[in-house]
CSV table of C-alpha atoms in Angstrom, one decimal:
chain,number,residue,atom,x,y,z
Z,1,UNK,CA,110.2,109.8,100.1
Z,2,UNK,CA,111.2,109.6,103.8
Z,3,UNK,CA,113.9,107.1,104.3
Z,4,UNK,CA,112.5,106.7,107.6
Z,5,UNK,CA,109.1,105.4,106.6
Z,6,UNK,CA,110.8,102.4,104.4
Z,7,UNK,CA,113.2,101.0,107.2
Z,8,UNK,CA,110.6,101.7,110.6
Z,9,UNK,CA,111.3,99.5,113.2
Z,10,UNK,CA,108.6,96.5,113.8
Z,11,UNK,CA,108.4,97.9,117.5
Z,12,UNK,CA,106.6,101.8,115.9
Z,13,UNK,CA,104.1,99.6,114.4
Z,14,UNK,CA,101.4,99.3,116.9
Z,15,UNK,CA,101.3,103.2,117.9
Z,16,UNK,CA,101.6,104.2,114.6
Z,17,UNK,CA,98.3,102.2,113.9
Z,18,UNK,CA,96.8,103.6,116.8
Z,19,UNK,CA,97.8,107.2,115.7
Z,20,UNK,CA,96.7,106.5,112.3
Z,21,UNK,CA,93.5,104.4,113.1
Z,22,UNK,CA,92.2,107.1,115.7
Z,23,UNK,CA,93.0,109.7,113.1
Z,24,UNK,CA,90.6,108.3,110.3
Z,25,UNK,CA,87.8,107.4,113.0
Z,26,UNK,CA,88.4,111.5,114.2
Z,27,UNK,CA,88.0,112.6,110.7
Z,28,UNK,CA,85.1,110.2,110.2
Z,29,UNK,CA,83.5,110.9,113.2
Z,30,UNK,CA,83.7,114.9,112.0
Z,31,UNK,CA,82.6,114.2,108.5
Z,32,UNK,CA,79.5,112.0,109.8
Z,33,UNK,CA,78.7,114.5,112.7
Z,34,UNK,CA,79.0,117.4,110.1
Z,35,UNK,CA,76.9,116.1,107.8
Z,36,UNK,CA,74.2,114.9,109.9
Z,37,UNK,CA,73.9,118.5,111.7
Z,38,UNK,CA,74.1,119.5,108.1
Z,39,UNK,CA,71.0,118.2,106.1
Z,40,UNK,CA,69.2,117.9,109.7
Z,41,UNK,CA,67.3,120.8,108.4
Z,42,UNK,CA,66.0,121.8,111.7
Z,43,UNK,CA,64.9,118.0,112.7
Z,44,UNK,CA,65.3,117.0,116.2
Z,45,UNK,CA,66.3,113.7,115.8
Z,46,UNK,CA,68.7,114.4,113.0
Z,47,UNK,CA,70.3,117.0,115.1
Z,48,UNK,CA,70.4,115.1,118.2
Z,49,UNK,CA,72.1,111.7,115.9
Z,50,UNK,CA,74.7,114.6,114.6
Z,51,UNK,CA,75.8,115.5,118.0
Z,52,UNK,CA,76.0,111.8,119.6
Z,53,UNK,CA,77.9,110.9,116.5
Z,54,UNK,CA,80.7,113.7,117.6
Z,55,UNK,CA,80.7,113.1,120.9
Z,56,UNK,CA,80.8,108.8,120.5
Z,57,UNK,CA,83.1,108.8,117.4
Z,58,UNK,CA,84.8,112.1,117.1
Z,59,UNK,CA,86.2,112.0,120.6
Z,60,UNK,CA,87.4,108.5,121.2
Z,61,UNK,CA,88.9,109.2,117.7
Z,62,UNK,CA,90.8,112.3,119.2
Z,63,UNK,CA,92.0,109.8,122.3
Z,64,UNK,CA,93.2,107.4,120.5
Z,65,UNK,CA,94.9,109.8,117.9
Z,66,UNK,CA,96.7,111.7,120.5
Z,67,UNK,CA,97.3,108.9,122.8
Z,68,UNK,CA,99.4,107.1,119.7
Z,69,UNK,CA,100.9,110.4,118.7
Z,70,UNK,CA,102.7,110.9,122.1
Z,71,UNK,CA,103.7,107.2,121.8
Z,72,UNK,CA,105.0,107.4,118.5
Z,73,UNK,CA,106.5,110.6,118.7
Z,74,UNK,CA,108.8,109.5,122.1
Z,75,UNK,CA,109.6,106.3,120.1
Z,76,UNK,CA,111.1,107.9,117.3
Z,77,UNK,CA,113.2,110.0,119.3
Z,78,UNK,CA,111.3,113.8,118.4
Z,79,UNK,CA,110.6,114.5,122.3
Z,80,UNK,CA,114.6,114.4,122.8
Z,81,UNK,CA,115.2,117.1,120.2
Z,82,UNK,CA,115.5,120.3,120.7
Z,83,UNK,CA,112.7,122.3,119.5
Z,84,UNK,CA,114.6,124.6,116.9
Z,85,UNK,CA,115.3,120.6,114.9
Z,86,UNK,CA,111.3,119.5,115.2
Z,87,UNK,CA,110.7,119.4,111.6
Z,88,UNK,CA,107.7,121.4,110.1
Z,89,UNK,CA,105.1,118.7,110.0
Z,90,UNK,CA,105.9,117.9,113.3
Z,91,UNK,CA,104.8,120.8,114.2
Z,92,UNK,CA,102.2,121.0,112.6
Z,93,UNK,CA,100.3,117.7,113.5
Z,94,UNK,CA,101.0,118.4,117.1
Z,95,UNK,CA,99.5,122.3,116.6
Z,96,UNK,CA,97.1,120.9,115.0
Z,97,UNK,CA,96.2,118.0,117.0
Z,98,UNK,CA,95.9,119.9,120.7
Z,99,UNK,CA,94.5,123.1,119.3
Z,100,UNK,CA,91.6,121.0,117.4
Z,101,UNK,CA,91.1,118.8,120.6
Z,102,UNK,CA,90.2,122.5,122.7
Z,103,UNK,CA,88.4,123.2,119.7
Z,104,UNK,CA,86.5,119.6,119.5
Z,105,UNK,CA,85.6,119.9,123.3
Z,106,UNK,CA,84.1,123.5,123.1
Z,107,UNK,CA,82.1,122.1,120.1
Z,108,UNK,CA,80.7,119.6,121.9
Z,109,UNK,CA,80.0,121.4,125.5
Z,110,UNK,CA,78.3,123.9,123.1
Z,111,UNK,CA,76.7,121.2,121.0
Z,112,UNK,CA,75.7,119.6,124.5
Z,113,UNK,CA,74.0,123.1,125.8
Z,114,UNK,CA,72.1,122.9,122.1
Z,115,UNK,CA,70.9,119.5,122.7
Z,116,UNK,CA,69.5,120.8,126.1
Z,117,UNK,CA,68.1,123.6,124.4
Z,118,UNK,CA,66.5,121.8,122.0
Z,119,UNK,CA,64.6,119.4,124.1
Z,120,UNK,CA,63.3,122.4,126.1
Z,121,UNK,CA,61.6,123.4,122.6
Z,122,UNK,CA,64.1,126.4,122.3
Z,123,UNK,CA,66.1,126.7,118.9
Z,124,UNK,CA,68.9,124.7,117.1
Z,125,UNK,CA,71.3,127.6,116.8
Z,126,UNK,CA,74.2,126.2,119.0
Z,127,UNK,CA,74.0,123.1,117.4
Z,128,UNK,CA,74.7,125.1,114.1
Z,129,UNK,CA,77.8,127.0,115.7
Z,130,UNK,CA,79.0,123.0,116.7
Z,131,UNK,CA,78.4,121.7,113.0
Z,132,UNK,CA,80.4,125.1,111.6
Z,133,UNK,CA,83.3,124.3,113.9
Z,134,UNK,CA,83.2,120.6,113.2
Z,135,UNK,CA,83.7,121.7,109.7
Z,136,UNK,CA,86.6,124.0,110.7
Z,137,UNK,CA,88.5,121.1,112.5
Z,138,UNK,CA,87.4,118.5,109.1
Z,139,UNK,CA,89.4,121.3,107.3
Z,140,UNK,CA,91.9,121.5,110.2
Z,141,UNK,CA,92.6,117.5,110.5
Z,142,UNK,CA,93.1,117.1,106.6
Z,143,UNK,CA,95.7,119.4,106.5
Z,144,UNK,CA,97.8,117.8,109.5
Z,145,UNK,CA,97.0,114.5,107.6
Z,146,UNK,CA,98.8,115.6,104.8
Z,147,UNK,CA,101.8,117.3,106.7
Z,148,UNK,CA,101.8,113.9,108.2
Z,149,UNK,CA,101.6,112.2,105.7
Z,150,UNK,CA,103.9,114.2,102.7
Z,151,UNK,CA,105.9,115.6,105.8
Z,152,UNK,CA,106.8,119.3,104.0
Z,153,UNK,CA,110.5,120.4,105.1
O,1,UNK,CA,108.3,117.8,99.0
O,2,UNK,CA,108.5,115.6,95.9
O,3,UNK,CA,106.0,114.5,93.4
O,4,UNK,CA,106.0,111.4,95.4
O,5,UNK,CA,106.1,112.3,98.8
O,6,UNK,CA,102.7,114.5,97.5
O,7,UNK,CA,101.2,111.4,95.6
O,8,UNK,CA,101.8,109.6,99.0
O,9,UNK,CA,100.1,112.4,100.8
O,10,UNK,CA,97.0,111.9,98.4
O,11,UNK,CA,97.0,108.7,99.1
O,12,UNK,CA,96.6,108.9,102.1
O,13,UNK,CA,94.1,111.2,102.3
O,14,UNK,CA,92.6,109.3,100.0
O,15,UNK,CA,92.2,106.6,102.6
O,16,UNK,CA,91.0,109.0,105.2
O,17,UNK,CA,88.3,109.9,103.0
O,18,UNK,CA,87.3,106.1,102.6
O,19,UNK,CA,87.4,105.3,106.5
O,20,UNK,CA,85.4,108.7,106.6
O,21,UNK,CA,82.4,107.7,104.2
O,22,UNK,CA,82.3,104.3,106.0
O,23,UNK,CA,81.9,105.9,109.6
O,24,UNK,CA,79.0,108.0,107.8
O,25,UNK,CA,77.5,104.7,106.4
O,26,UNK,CA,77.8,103.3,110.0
O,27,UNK,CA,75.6,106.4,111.1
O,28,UNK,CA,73.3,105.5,109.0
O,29,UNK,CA,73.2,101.8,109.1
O,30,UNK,CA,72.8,102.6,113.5
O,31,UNK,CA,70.0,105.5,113.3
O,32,UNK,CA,68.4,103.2,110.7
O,33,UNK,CA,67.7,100.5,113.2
O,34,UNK,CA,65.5,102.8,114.8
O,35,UNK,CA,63.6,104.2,111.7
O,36,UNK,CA,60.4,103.6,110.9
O,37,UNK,CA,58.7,106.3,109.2
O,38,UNK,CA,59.4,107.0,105.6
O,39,UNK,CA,60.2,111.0,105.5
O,40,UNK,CA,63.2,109.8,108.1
O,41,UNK,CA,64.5,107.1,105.6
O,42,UNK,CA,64.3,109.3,102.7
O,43,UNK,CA,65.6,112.7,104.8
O,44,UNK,CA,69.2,110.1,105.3
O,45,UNK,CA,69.4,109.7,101.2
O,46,UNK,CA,71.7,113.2,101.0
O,47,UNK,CA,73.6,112.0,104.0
O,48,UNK,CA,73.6,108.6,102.1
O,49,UNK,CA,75.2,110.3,99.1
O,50,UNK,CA,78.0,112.2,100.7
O,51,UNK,CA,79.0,109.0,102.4
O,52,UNK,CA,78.8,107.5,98.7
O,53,UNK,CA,81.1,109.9,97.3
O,54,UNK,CA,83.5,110.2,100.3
O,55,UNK,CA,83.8,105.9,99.9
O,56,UNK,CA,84.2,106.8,96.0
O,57,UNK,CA,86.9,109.2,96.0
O,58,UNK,CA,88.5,107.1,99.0
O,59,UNK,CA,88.7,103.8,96.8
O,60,UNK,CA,89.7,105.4,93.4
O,61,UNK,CA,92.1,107.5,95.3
O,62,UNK,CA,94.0,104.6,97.5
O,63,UNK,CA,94.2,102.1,94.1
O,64,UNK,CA,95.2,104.4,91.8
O,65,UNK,CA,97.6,106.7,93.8
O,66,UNK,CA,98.9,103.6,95.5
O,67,UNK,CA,100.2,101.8,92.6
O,68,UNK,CA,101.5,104.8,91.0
O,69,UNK,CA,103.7,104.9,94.7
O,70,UNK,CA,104.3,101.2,94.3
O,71,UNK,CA,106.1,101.6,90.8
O,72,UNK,CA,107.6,104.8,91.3
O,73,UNK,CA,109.2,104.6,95.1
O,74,UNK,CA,112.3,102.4,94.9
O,75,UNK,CA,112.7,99.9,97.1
O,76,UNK,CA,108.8,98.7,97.2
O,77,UNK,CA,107.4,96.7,94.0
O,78,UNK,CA,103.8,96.0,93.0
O,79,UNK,CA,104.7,92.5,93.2
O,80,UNK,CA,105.9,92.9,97.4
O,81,UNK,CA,103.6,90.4,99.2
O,82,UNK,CA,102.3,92.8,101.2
O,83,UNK,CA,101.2,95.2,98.4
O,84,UNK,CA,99.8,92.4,96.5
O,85,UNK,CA,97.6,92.0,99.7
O,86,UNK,CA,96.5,95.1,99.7
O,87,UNK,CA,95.1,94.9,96.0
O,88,UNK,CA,93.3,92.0,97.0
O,89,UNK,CA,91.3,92.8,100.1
O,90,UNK,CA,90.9,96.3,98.5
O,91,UNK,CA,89.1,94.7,95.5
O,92,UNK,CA,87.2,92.3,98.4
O,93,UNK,CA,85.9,95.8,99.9
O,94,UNK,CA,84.9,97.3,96.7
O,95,UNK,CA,83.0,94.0,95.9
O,96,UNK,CA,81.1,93.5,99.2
O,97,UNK,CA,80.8,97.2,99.9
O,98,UNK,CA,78.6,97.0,96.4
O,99,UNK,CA,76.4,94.3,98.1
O,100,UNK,CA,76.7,96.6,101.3
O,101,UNK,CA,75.0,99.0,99.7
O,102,UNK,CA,72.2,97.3,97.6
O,103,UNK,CA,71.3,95.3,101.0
O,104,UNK,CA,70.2,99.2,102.1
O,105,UNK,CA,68.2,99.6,99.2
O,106,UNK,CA,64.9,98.4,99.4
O,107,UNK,CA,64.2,100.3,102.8
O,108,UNK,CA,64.5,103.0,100.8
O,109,UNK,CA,62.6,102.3,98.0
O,110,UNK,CA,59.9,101.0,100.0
O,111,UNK,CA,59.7,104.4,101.8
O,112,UNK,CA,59.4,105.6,98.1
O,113,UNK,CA,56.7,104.1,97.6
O,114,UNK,CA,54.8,104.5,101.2
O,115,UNK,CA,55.5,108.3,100.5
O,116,UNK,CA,54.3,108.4,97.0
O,117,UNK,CA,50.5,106.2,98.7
O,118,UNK,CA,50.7,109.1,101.5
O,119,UNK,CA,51.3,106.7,104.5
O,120,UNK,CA,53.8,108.7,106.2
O,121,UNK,CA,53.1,106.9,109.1
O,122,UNK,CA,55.4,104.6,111.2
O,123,UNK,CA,56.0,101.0,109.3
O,124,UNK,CA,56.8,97.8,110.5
O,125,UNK,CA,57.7,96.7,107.3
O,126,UNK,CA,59.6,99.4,106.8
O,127,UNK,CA,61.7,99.3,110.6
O,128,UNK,CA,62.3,95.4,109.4
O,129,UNK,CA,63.9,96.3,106.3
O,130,UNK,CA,65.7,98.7,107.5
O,131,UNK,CA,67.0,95.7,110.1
O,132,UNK,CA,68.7,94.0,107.6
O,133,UNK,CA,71.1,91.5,108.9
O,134,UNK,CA,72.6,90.9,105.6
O,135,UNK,CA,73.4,94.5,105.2
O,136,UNK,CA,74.8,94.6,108.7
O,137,UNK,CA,77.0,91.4,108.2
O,138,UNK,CA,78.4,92.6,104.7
O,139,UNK,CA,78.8,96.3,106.8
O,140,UNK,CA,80.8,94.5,109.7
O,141,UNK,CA,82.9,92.5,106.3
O,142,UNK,CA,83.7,95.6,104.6
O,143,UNK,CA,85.1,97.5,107.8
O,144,UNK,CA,86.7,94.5,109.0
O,145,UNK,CA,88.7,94.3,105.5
O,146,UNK,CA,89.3,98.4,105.6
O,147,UNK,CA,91.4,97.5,108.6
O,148,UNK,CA,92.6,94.8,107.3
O,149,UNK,CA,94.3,97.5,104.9
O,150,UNK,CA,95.2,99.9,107.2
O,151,UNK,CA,97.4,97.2,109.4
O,152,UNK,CA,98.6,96.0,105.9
O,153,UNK,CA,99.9,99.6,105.1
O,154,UNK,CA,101.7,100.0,108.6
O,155,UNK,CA,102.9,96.7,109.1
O,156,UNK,CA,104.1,96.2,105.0
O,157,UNK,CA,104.3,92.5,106.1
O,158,UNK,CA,107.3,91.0,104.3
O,159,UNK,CA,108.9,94.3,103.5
């Protein structure tokens, strides 16, 4: 058990909350998104709620993840290290956290072209190739949740 | 990483996938405001039960792995104020998150049935149950009390 996590100063609270709060409303946002794109079965409307849900939850979720991880992270003192000390789950959220943001906005510029697509009458395949990648990044986000959370040496 | 620091990371997992099924719930609780025809109800009842199970392995998850972490990590007890708090509202969100979910039930059985008679068209009757207000003010309650327990868990007032 991190020592650090039972003595953290009252003054982290607030952007670990924000960290934390836009982390579950990320993950929710993909899970709901996923899912709706999921057993849409071809259904415009269904498609069209999966993508809106992304792009109105997943990506304010993403904001607000990042915005609190850079807070939280200068707070405790990580940007001051030198990189070779940045401990593993460090890493690994921030890896995780900026490489699944690129991936979150190609997802939904692609998702946004299949919306377009689909109101011209053509087919529902890029909304597909969204729903697989939000799946990817679900996958992606639990795993930095746990490095956050367990922080592995 | 220890046996605790991995309960702790199941934990909290745990409460991601809680905060997850209620986002999903949200989805449905918002498209359903604008639903009126009964294959659209009943298409939502898959999306319904992987919401249900997300919520489900959330809750169980976050009591059970949480008071394991509250006897077994030194320094906290499961008498600390602020985990005696989080007991509490998480039993208050089990409890109206139950209501939640029967307030959401007769839309769909009443698509059921419309289905079953072959009126597939749009209902009105349908659209207003789907417009419950009591299932949208016990929805806003149990959200409101899931963050309730997520600033608990940061903060750990009193610890």
């Amino acid at each position: 058990m991190s020592v650090v996590a039972l003595i953290r100063p009252d003054s982290w609270n607030f952007p670990l909350f924000l960290h934390v709060l836009g982390a579950m409303i990320l993950v929710g946002g993909l899970l709901a998104g996923a899912a709706t794109l999921g057993y849409a079965r071809g259904e415009a409307r269904f498609l069209k709620l999966g993508y809106w849900t992304l792009l109105a939850v997943s990506l304010p979720g993403w904001v607000l993840m990042r915005i609190g991880a850079g807070w939280i992270s200068s707070k405790e003192g990580w940007d001051d290290l030198p990189d070779e000390l940045v401990p593993t789950w460090l890493t690994i959220g921030f890896f995780v956290a900026d490489l699944g943001g690129l991936i979150l906005l190609v997802s939904l510029i692609v998702g946004g072209i299949g919306v377009y697509r689909l109101r011209q009458g053509k087919g529902s395949g890029l909304l597909r190739t969204t729903m697989v990648l939000s799946l990817v990044l679900l996958a992606a986000y639990l795993v930095a949740a746990w490095a956050m959370a367990g922080k592995p040496d | 990483m220890s046996f605790d620091d991995w309960m702790l990371a199941l934990h909290v997992l745990s409460a991601f996938a809680m905060v997850a099924g209620m986002t999903l719930f949200w989805v449905l609780v918002v498209a359903g405001w604008r639903t009126d025809t009964p294959a659209d109800i009943l298409r939502m009842g898959p999306l319904s039960k992987v919401a249900g199970a997300a919520i489900g392995i959330g809750m169980g998850g976050t009591i059970v792995l949480g008071i394991f972490l509250a006897f077994s990590i030194g320094g906290y007890d499961i008498w600390d104020g602020w985990i005696v708090a989080a007991i509490v509202l998480w039993i208050a969100a089990a409890a109206l998150g139950q209501r939640a979910s029967a307030a959401f039930e007769p839309p769909v059985k009443k698509a059921q049935e419309l289905q079953a008679a072959g009126q597939t068209g749009p209902s009105a009757e349908l659209l207003a149950l789907n417009r419950t207000t009591r299932g949208l003010v016990l929805q806003v309650l149990v959200s409101i009390v899931i963050l309730l327990i997520v600033i608990d868990m940061v903060w750990k007032p009193g610890a």
